PDB file of C-alpha atoms in Angstrom:
ATOM      1  CA  UNK A   1      15.466  16.908   7.293  1.00  0.00           C
ATOM      2  CA  UNK A   2      14.976  20.325   8.859  1.00  0.00           C
ATOM      3  CA  UNK A   3      15.268  18.905  12.365  1.00  0.00           C
ATOM      4  CA  UNK A   4      18.524  17.159  11.502  1.00  0.00           C
ATOM      5  CA  UNK A   5      19.917  20.338   9.963  1.00  0.00           C
ATOM      6  CA  UNK A   6      18.731  22.583  12.815  1.00  0.00           C
ATOM      7  CA  UNK A   7      20.211  20.473  15.599  1.00  0.00           C
ATOM      8  CA  UNK A   8      23.493  19.711  13.792  1.00  0.00           C
ATOM      9  CA  UNK A   9      26.608  21.445  15.075  1.00  0.00           C
ATOM     10  CA  UNK A  10      27.585  24.533  13.077  1.00  0.00           C
ATOM     11  CA  UNK A  11      30.695  22.820  11.759  1.00  0.00           C
ATOM     12  CA  UNK A  12      28.581  20.015  10.179  1.00  0.00           C
ATOM     13  CA  UNK A  13      25.768  22.120   8.656  1.00  0.00           C
ATOM     14  CA  UNK A  14      27.101  22.178   5.108  1.00  0.00           C
ATOM     15  CA  UNK A  15      28.901  18.833   4.963  1.00  0.00           C
ATOM     16  CA  UNK A  16      26.170  16.171   5.117  1.00  0.00           C
ATOM     17  CA  UNK A  17      23.140  15.911   2.850  1.00  0.00           C
ATOM     18  CA  UNK A  18      20.369  15.949   5.449  1.00  0.00           C
ATOM     19  CA  UNK A  19      17.581  14.458   3.337  1.00  0.00           C
ATOM     20  CA  UNK A  20      19.368  11.112   3.033  1.00  0.00           C
ATOM     21  CA  UNK A  21      19.847  11.027   6.794  1.00  0.00           C
ATOM     22  CA  UNK A  22      16.116  11.633   7.233  1.00  0.00           C
ATOM     23  CA  UNK A  23      15.234   8.787   4.859  1.00  0.00           C
ATOM     24  CA  UNK A  24      17.500   6.458   6.826  1.00  0.00           C
ATOM     25  CA  UNK A  25      15.737   7.420  10.046  1.00  0.00           C
ATOM     26  CA  UNK A  26      12.298   7.042   8.461  1.00  0.00           C
ATOM     27  CA  UNK A  27      13.208   3.510   7.421  1.00  0.00           C
ATOM     28  CA  UNK A  28      13.244   2.467  11.062  1.00  0.00           C
ATOM     29  CA  UNK A  29       9.711   3.770  11.597  1.00  0.00           C
ATOM     30  CA  UNK A  30       7.963   2.372   8.512  1.00  0.00           C
ATOM     31  CA  UNK A  31       7.126  -0.819  10.376  1.00  0.00           C
ATOM     32  CA  UNK A  32       5.432   1.173  13.115  1.00  0.00           C
ATOM     33  CA  UNK A  33       3.429   3.110  10.532  1.00  0.00           C
ATOM     34  CA  UNK A  34       2.364  -0.090   8.799  1.00  0.00           C
ATOM     35  CA  UNK A  35       1.354  -1.718  12.092  1.00  0.00           C
ATOM     36  CA  UNK A  36      -0.676   1.335  13.121  1.00  0.00           C
ATOM     37  CA  UNK A  37      -2.424   1.340   9.746  1.00  0.00           C
ATOM     38  CA  UNK A  38      -3.243  -2.344  10.169  1.00  0.00           C
ATOM     39  CA  UNK A  39      -4.775  -1.725  13.595  1.00  0.00           C
ATOM     40  CA  UNK A  40      -6.908   1.144  12.258  1.00  0.00           C
ATOM     41  CA  UNK A  41      -8.060  -0.937   9.294  1.00  0.00           C
ATOM     42  CA  UNK A  42      -9.071  -3.801  11.585  1.00  0.00           C
ATOM     43  CA  UNK A  43     -10.973  -1.469  13.914  1.00  0.00           C
ATOM     44  CA  UNK A  44     -12.830   0.104  10.986  1.00  0.00           C
ATOM     45  CA  UNK A  45     -13.677  -3.343   9.598  1.00  0.00           C
ATOM     46  CA  UNK A  46     -15.067  -4.541  12.942  1.00  0.00           C
ATOM     47  CA  UNK A  47     -17.002  -1.268  13.271  1.00  0.00           C
ATOM     48  CA  UNK A  48     -18.533  -1.894   9.844  1.00  0.00           C
ATOM     49  CA  UNK A  49     -19.503  -5.438  10.906  1.00  0.00           C
ATOM     50  CA  UNK A  50     -21.211  -4.016  14.016  1.00  0.00           C
ATOM     51  CA  UNK A  51     -23.117  -1.550  11.825  1.00  0.00           C
ATOM     52  CA  UNK A  52     -24.170  -4.378   9.497  1.00  0.00           C
ATOM     53  CA  UNK A  53     -25.292  -6.580  12.398  1.00  0.00           C
ATOM     54  CA  UNK A  54     -27.204  -3.660  13.887  1.00  0.00           C
ATOM     55  CA  UNK A  55     -29.081  -3.182  10.600  1.00  0.00           C
ATOM     56  CA  UNK A  56     -29.777  -6.919  10.411  1.00  0.00           C
ATOM     57  CA  UNK A  57     -31.153  -6.902  13.959  1.00  0.00           C
ATOM     58  CA  UNK A  58     -33.330  -3.908  13.081  1.00  0.00           C
ATOM     59  CA  UNK A  59     -34.682  -5.758  10.041  1.00  0.00           C
ATOM     60  CA  UNK A  60     -35.541  -8.771  12.225  1.00  0.00           C
ATOM     61  CA  UNK A  61     -37.040  -6.432  14.873  1.00  0.00           C
ATOM     62  CA  UNK A  62     -34.632  -7.561  17.582  1.00  0.00           C
ATOM     63  CA  UNK A  63     -34.279  -4.431  19.702  1.00  0.00           C
ATOM     64  CA  UNK A  64     -31.807  -5.892  22.215  1.00  0.00           C
ATOM     65  CA  UNK A  65     -29.329  -7.031  19.570  1.00  0.00           C
ATOM     66  CA  UNK A  66     -29.791  -3.747  17.707  1.00  0.00           C
ATOM     67  CA  UNK A  67     -28.861  -1.705  20.782  1.00  0.00           C
ATOM     68  CA  UNK A  68     -25.947  -4.000  21.704  1.00  0.00           C
ATOM     69  CA  UNK A  69     -24.420  -3.833  18.222  1.00  0.00           C
ATOM     70  CA  UNK A  70     -24.998  -0.080  18.009  1.00  0.00           C
ATOM     71  CA  UNK A  71     -23.243   0.435  21.371  1.00  0.00           C
ATOM     72  CA  UNK A  72     -20.310  -1.763  20.335  1.00  0.00           C
ATOM     73  CA  UNK A  73     -20.042   0.180  17.078  1.00  0.00           C
ATOM     74  CA  UNK A  74     -20.046   3.449  19.025  1.00  0.00           C
ATOM     75  CA  UNK A  75     -17.305   2.208  21.360  1.00  0.00           C
ATOM     76  CA  UNK A  76     -15.207   1.127  18.379  1.00  0.00           C
ATOM     77  CA  UNK A  77     -15.861   4.528  16.776  1.00  0.00           C
ATOM     78  CA  UNK A  78     -14.504   6.238  19.876  1.00  0.00           C
ATOM     79  CA  UNK A  79     -11.424   4.016  19.748  1.00  0.00           C
ATOM     80  CA  UNK A  80     -11.031   4.857  16.054  1.00  0.00           C
ATOM     81  CA  UNK A  81     -11.143   8.620  16.703  1.00  0.00           C
ATOM     82  CA  UNK A  82      -8.605   8.756  19.532  1.00  0.00           C
TER      83      UNK A  82
END
């Protein structure tokens, strides 16, 4: 709302209620927010599966699988943080 008000011409600054304009603009971006949230949730879920498989491999004393799953979990963690 502040950005709309700030960049409006001086003749329009008191005529239009800027908050409603901002809600209209936010409506176009809610799909993008929802899609981004879905991607992050999927990455976190797969990262949790890698952690679980790493613990299962450790319990079965399979060092190769433990390292592979731990590395995949680390890579997904890096993707999650950026």
